Amino acid sequence: LVANGLGASIAQQGMLGIECVDYQDGAKRLAERADTLGVKISDYVLSPKSPAGVF
């Protein structure tokens, strides 16, 4: 629902699911990928030390 509301796409089938220690690093990496693709993307990060949630 969040992706639809923001007009976002997915970067690839199955999504990226970036693994990172700090969710902020993961968010930066996702933003860089979106810039490369030239579209807004919806994805997730796998960060065991970060709190759960949507950012």
N, CA, C and O of each residue as an XYZ file, in Angstrom:
220
protein
N       0.815     -1.201      0.000
C       0.000      0.000      0.000
C       0.852      1.255      0.000
O       0.533      2.224     -0.689
N       1.924      1.243      0.762
C       2.802      2.414      0.797
C       3.388      2.663     -0.588
O       3.408      3.799     -1.062
N       3.864      1.605     -1.236
C       4.457      1.749     -2.573
C       3.435      2.281     -3.570
O       3.747      3.175     -4.358
N       2.223      1.744     -3.544
C       1.183      2.210     -4.466
C       0.865      3.674     -4.236
O       0.712      4.433     -5.193
N       0.763      4.081     -2.984
C       0.443      5.464     -2.656
C       1.516      6.443     -3.080
O       1.226      7.601     -3.379
N       2.758      5.978     -3.108
C       3.875      6.842     -3.487
C       4.258      6.701     -4.958
O       5.172      7.373     -5.437
N       3.559      5.830     -5.664
C       3.887      5.611     -7.070
C       5.235      4.936     -7.261
O       5.922      5.195     -8.249
N       5.621      4.077     -6.331
C       6.925      3.416     -6.387
C       6.856      2.093     -7.141
O       5.799      1.471     -7.252
N       7.995      1.688     -7.648
C       8.149      0.415     -8.349
C       9.019     -0.499     -7.494
O       9.458     -0.115     -6.410
N       9.265     -1.708     -7.986
C      10.269     -2.552     -7.348
C      11.467     -2.626     -8.290
O      11.311     -2.603     -9.511
N      12.659     -2.715     -7.711
C      13.890     -2.690     -8.505
C      14.070     -3.962     -9.318
O      14.578     -3.924    -10.439
N      13.655     -5.079     -8.753
C      13.770     -6.366     -9.446
C      12.786     -7.336     -8.829
O      12.364     -7.155     -7.687
N      12.418     -8.361     -9.572
C      11.505     -9.367     -9.043
C      12.139    -10.004     -7.811
O      13.302    -10.408     -7.839
N      11.371    -10.092     -6.736
C      11.880    -10.620     -5.479
C      12.460     -9.547     -4.571
O      12.760     -9.817     -3.408
N      12.620     -8.349     -5.079
C      13.137     -7.181     -4.366
C      14.620     -7.345     -4.039
O      15.190     -8.416     -4.242
N      15.240     -6.280     -3.531
C      16.673     -6.292     -3.256
C      16.994     -6.870     -1.878
O      17.909     -7.683     -1.744
N      16.244     -6.454     -0.855
C      16.480     -6.967      0.493
C      17.915     -6.780      0.952
O      18.595     -7.751      1.284
N      18.374     -5.548      0.973
C      19.764     -5.245      1.308
C      20.063     -5.594      2.767
O      19.340     -5.188      3.676
N      21.135     -6.349      2.971
C      21.588     -6.681      4.324
C      22.544     -5.599      4.795
O      23.446     -5.192      4.062
N      22.340     -5.130      6.039
C      23.180     -4.074      6.582
C      23.143     -4.122      8.104
O      22.231     -4.703      8.692
N      24.134     -3.510      8.734
C      24.163     -3.422     10.190
C      23.267     -2.278     10.649
O      22.512     -2.418     11.611
N      23.356     -1.150      9.958
C      22.622      0.064     10.309
C      21.578      0.340      9.224
O      21.926      0.441      8.047
N      20.318      0.461      9.603
C      19.267      0.671      8.599
C      19.495      1.941      7.792
O      19.060      2.027      6.644
N      20.174      2.933      8.378
C      20.425      4.168      7.633
C      21.372      3.909      6.462
O      21.221      4.502      5.395
N      22.342      3.027      6.664
C      23.229      2.641      5.569
C      22.428      1.913      4.491
O      22.605      2.163      3.299
N      21.555      1.021      4.916
C      20.709      0.303      3.964
C      19.807      1.246      3.193
O      19.624      1.084      1.986
N      19.241      2.229      3.878
C      18.375      3.215      3.220
C      19.159      4.015      2.187
O      18.658      4.299      1.099
N      20.381      4.374      2.532
C      21.225      5.121      1.592
C      21.510      4.277      0.351
O      21.463      4.782     -0.771
N      21.801      3.010      0.552
C      22.080      2.119     -0.579
C      20.843      1.938     -1.466
O      20.958      1.881     -2.690
N      19.665      1.847     -0.848
C      18.433      1.755     -1.640
C      18.192      3.043     -2.428
O      17.775      2.999     -3.585
N      18.455      4.188     -1.797
C      18.282      5.472     -2.483
C      19.227      5.583     -3.675
O      18.846      6.082     -4.734
N      20.453      5.119     -3.496
C      21.411      5.144     -4.605
C      20.925      4.270     -5.758
O      21.065      4.638     -6.925
N      20.355      3.118     -5.428
C      19.832      2.216     -6.474
C      18.654      2.869     -7.195
O      18.539      2.774     -8.417
N      17.781      3.530     -6.435
C      16.647      4.228     -7.048
C      17.138      5.329     -7.982
O      16.594      5.507     -9.072
N      18.163      6.066     -7.561
C      18.728      7.109     -8.422
C      19.280      6.513     -9.711
O      19.085      7.064    -10.794
N      19.971      5.381     -9.584
C      20.528      4.712    -10.761
C      19.426      4.286    -11.727
O      19.567      4.424    -12.942
N      18.330      3.769    -11.177
C      17.208      3.317    -12.003
C      16.350      4.472    -12.513
O      15.644      4.339    -13.513
N      16.417      5.608    -11.814
C      15.628      6.771    -12.211
C      14.165      6.698    -11.816
O      13.328      7.385    -12.401
N      13.843      5.857    -10.813
C      12.466      5.714    -10.335
C      12.459      5.594     -8.815
O      13.471      5.263     -8.197
N      11.289      5.871     -8.224
C      11.111      5.599     -6.798
C      10.937      4.099     -6.642
O      10.263      3.463     -7.452
N      11.545      3.523     -5.598
C      11.390      2.084     -5.391
C      10.864      1.799     -3.990
O      11.040      2.583     -3.057
N      10.224      0.663     -3.884
C       9.782      0.133     -2.601
C      10.588     -1.133     -2.357
O      10.644     -2.006     -3.223
N      11.211     -1.245     -1.194
C      12.050     -2.394     -0.901
C      12.190     -2.523      0.605
O      11.444     -1.890      1.352
N      13.119     -3.320      1.052
C      13.332     -3.519      2.482
C      14.806     -3.735      2.761
O      15.583     -4.057      1.862
N      15.180     -3.554      4.022
C      16.538     -3.868      4.463
C      16.465     -4.943      5.538
O      15.480     -5.034      6.270
N      17.494     -5.741      5.626
C      17.634     -6.755      6.665
C      18.709     -6.263      7.621
O      19.903     -6.344      7.331
N      18.267     -5.754      8.764
C      19.174     -5.151      9.733
C      18.815     -5.638     11.128
O      17.987     -5.024     11.800
N      19.428     -6.737     11.578
C      19.046     -7.340     12.852
C      19.189     -6.421     14.070
O      18.497     -6.616     15.069
N      20.071     -5.430     13.999
C      20.287     -4.551     15.149
C      19.393     -3.317     15.138
O      19.395     -2.546     16.097
N      18.633     -3.122     14.067
C      17.762     -1.951     13.954
C      16.340     -2.301     14.372
O      15.939     -3.463     14.320
N      15.571     -1.281     14.789
C      14.174     -1.537     15.161
C      13.325     -1.867     13.932
O      13.653     -1.464     12.816
N      12.257     -2.587     14.143
C      11.327     -2.899     13.054
C      10.531     -1.655     12.690
O      10.315     -0.789     13.538
N      10.097     -1.558     11.452
C       9.250     -0.436     11.065
C       9.396     -0.072      9.608
O      10.190     -0.666      8.880
N       8.623      0.911      9.190
C       8.642      1.441      7.829
C       9.331      2.788      7.883
O       9.058      3.597      8.769
N      10.226      3.030      6.936
C      10.910      4.325      6.903
C      10.857      4.892      5.522
O      11.378      5.981      5.281
